[in-house]
mmCIF file of C-alpha atoms in Angstrom:
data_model
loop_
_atom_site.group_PDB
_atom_site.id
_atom_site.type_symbol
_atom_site.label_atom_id
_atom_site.label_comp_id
_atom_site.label_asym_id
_atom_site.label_seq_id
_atom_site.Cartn_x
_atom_site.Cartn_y
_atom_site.Cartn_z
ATOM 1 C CA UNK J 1 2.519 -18.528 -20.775
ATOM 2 C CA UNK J 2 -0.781 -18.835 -19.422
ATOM 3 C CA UNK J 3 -1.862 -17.555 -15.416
ATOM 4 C CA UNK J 4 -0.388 -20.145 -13.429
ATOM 5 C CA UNK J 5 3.055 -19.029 -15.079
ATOM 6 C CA UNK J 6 2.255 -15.022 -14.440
ATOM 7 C CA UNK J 7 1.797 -16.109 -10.649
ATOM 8 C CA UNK J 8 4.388 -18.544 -10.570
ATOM 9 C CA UNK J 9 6.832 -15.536 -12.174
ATOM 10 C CA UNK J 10 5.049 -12.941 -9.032
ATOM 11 C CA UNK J 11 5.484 -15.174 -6.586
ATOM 12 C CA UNK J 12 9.206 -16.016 -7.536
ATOM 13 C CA UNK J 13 9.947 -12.126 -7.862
ATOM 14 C CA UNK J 14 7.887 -11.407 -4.189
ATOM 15 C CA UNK J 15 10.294 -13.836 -2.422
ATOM 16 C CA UNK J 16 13.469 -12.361 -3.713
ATOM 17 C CA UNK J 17 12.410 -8.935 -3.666
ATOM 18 C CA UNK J 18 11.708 -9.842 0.203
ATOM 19 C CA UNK J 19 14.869 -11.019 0.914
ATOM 20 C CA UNK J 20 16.385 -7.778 -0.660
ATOM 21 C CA UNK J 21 14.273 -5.481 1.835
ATOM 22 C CA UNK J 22 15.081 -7.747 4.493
ATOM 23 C CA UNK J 23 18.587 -7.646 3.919
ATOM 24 C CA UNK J 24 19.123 -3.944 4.341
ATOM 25 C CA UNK J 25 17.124 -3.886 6.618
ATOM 26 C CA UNK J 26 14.020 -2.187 5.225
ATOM 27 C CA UNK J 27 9.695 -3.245 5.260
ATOM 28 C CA UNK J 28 9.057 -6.363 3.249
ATOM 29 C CA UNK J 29 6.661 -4.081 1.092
ATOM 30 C CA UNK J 30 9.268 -2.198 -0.622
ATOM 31 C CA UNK J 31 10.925 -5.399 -2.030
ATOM 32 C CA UNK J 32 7.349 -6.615 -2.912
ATOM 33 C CA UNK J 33 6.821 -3.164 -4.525
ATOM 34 C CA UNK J 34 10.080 -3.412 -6.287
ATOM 35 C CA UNK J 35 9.273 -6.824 -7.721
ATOM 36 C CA UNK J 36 5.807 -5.787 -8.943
ATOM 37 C CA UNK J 37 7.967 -3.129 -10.722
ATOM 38 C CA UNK J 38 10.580 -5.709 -11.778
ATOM 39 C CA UNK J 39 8.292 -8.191 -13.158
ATOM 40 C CA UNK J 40 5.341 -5.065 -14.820
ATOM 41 C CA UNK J 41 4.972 -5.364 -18.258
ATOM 42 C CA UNK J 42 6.377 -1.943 -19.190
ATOM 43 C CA UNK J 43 10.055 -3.736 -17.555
ATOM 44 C CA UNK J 44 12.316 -5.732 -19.169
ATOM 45 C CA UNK J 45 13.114 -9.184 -18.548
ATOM 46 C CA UNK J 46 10.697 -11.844 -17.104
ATOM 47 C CA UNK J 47 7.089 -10.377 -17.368
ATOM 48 C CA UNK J 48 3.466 -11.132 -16.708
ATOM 49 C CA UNK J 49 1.929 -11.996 -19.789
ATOM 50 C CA UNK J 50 -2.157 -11.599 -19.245
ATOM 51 C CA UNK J 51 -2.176 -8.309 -17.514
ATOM 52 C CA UNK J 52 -5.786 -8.038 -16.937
ATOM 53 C CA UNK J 53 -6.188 -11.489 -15.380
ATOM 54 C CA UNK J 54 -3.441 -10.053 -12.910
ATOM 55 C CA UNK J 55 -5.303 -6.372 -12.130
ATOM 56 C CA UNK J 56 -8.516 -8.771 -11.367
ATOM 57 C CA UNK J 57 -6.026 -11.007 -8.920
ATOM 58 C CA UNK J 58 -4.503 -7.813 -7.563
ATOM 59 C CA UNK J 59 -8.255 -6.254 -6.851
ATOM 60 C CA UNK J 60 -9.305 -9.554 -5.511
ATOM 61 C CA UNK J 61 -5.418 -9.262 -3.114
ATOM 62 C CA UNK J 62 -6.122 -5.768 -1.741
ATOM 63 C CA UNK J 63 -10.161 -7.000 -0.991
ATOM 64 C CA UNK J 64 -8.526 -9.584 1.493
ATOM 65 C CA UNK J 65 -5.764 -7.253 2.447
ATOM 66 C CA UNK J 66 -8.174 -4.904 4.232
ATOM 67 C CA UNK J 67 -10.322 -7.616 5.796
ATOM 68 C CA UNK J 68 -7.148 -9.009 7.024
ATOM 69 C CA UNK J 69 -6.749 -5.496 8.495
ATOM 70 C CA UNK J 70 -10.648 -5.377 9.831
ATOM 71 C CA UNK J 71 -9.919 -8.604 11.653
ATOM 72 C CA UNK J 72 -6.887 -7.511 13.383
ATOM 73 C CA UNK J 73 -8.059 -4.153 14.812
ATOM 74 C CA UNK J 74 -8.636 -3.289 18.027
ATOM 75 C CA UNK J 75 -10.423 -0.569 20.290
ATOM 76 C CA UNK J 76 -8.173 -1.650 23.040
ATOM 77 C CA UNK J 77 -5.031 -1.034 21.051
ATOM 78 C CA UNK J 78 -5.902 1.937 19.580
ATOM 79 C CA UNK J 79 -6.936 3.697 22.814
ATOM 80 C CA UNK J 80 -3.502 5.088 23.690
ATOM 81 C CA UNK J 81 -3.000 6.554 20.518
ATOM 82 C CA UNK J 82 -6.718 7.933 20.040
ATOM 83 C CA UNK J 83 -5.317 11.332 19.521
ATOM 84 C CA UNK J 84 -2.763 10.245 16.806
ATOM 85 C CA UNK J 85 -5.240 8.174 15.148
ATOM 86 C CA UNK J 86 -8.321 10.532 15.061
ATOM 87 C CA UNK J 87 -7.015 13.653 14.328
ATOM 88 C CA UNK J 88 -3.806 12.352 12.363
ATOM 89 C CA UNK J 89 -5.399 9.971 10.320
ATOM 90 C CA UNK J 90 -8.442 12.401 8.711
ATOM 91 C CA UNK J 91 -5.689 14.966 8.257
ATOM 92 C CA UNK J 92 -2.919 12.584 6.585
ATOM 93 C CA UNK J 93 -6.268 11.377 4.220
ATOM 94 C CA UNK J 94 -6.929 14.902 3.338
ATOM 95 C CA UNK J 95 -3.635 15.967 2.805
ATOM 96 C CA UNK J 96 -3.014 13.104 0.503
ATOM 97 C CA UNK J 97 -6.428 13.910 -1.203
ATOM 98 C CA UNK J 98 -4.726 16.636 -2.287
ATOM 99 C CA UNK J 99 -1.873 16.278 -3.419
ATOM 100 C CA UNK J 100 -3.291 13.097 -5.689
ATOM 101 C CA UNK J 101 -5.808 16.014 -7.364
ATOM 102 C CA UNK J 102 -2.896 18.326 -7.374
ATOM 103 C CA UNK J 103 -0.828 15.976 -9.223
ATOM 104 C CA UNK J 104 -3.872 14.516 -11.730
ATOM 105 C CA UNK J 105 -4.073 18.456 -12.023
ATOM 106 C CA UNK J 106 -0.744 18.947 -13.040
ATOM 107 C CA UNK J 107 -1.203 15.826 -15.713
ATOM 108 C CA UNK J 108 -3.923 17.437 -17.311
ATOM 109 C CA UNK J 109 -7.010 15.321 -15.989
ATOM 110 C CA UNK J 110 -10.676 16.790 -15.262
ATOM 111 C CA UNK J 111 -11.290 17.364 -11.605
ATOM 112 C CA UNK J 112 -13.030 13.938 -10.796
ATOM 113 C CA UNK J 113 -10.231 11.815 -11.686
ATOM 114 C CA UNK J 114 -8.002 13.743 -9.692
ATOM 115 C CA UNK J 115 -9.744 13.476 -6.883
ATOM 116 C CA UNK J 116 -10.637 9.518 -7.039
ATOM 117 C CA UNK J 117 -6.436 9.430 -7.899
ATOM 118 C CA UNK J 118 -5.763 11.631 -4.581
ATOM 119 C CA UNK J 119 -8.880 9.466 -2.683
ATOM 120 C CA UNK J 120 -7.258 6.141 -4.247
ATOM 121 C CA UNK J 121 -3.375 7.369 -3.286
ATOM 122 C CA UNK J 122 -5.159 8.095 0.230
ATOM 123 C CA UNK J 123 -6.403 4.490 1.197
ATOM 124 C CA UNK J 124 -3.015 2.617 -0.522
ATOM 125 C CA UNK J 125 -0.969 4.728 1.868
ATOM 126 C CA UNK J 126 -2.966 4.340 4.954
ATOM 127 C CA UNK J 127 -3.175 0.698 4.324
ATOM 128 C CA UNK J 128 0.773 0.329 3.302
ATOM 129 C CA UNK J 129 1.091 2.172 6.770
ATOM 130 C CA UNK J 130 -0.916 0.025 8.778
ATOM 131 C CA UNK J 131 0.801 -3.179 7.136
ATOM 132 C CA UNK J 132 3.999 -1.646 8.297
ATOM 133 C CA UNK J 133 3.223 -0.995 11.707
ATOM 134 C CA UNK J 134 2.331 -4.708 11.836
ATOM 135 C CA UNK J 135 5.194 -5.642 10.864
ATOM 136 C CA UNK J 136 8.490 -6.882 13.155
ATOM 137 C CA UNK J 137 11.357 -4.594 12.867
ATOM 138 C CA UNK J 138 13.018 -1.462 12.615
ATOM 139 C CA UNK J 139 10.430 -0.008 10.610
ATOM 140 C CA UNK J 140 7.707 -0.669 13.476
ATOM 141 C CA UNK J 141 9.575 0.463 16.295
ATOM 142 C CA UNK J 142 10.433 3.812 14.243
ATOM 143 C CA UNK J 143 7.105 4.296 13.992
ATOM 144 C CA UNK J 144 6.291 2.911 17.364
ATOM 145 C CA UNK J 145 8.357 5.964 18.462
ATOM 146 C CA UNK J 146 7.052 8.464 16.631
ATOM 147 C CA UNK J 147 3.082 7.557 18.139
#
């Protein structure tokens, strides 16, 4: 199978693994993160067959990801939740800074892996939580609640 294949198989597995979340009721990106799970080549079944082609689509995915998220923000939004977001935010990224190094610790890596694993774990979760906020649903107005 050559790349068109590999994305035709991702893009297949995205869409059902969408419908799943939606249908109980969860964020669409835990059915995407299911199918990426699904469809990895350490899974059985229907796989991607040129991993490396897909890591350089995936980098090339979260690049536009984030400018998607540049684009939308907003001084104006963020103003009533200043507070949350400028002491929250630095905290949650340290926090999760280290418990990545904690965990690369606890695997047996040298210092400077765990920390770009805990820095790395950091920005995926920020993002994954700004993607959900965005999102329509129960998800957002949990959250909604909680700022």
């Amino acid at each position: 199978m050559g790349i068109a294949a590999d994305i035709a198989i991702i893009v297949v597995a995205g869409l059902i693994g969408g419908v799943i979340a939606q249908q109980f009721k969860q964020p669409l990106i835990l059915g995407y993160i299911l199918a990426g799970v699904l469809v990895g080549p350490h899974t059985g079944g229907v796989t991607v067959g040129d991993i490396h082609e897909i890591e350089l689509l995936a980098e090339i995915g979260v690049a536009l990801l984030l400018f998607a998220l540049g684009l939308e923000f907003s001084f104006k939004e963020l103003k009533p939740v200043r507070h949350v977001a400028l002491i929250g935010t630095p905290i949650q990224m340290i926090l999760t800074i280290v418990y990545g190094y904690g965990l690369g610790w606890l695997l047996g890596w040298d210092w400077i892996a765990s920390v770009w694993f805990g820095s790395l774990i950091s920005l995926s979760s920020t993002m994954v939580l700004l993607k959900t906020i965005d999102e329509p649903g129960p998800a957002r107005h949990a959250l909604q609640l909680r700022l």
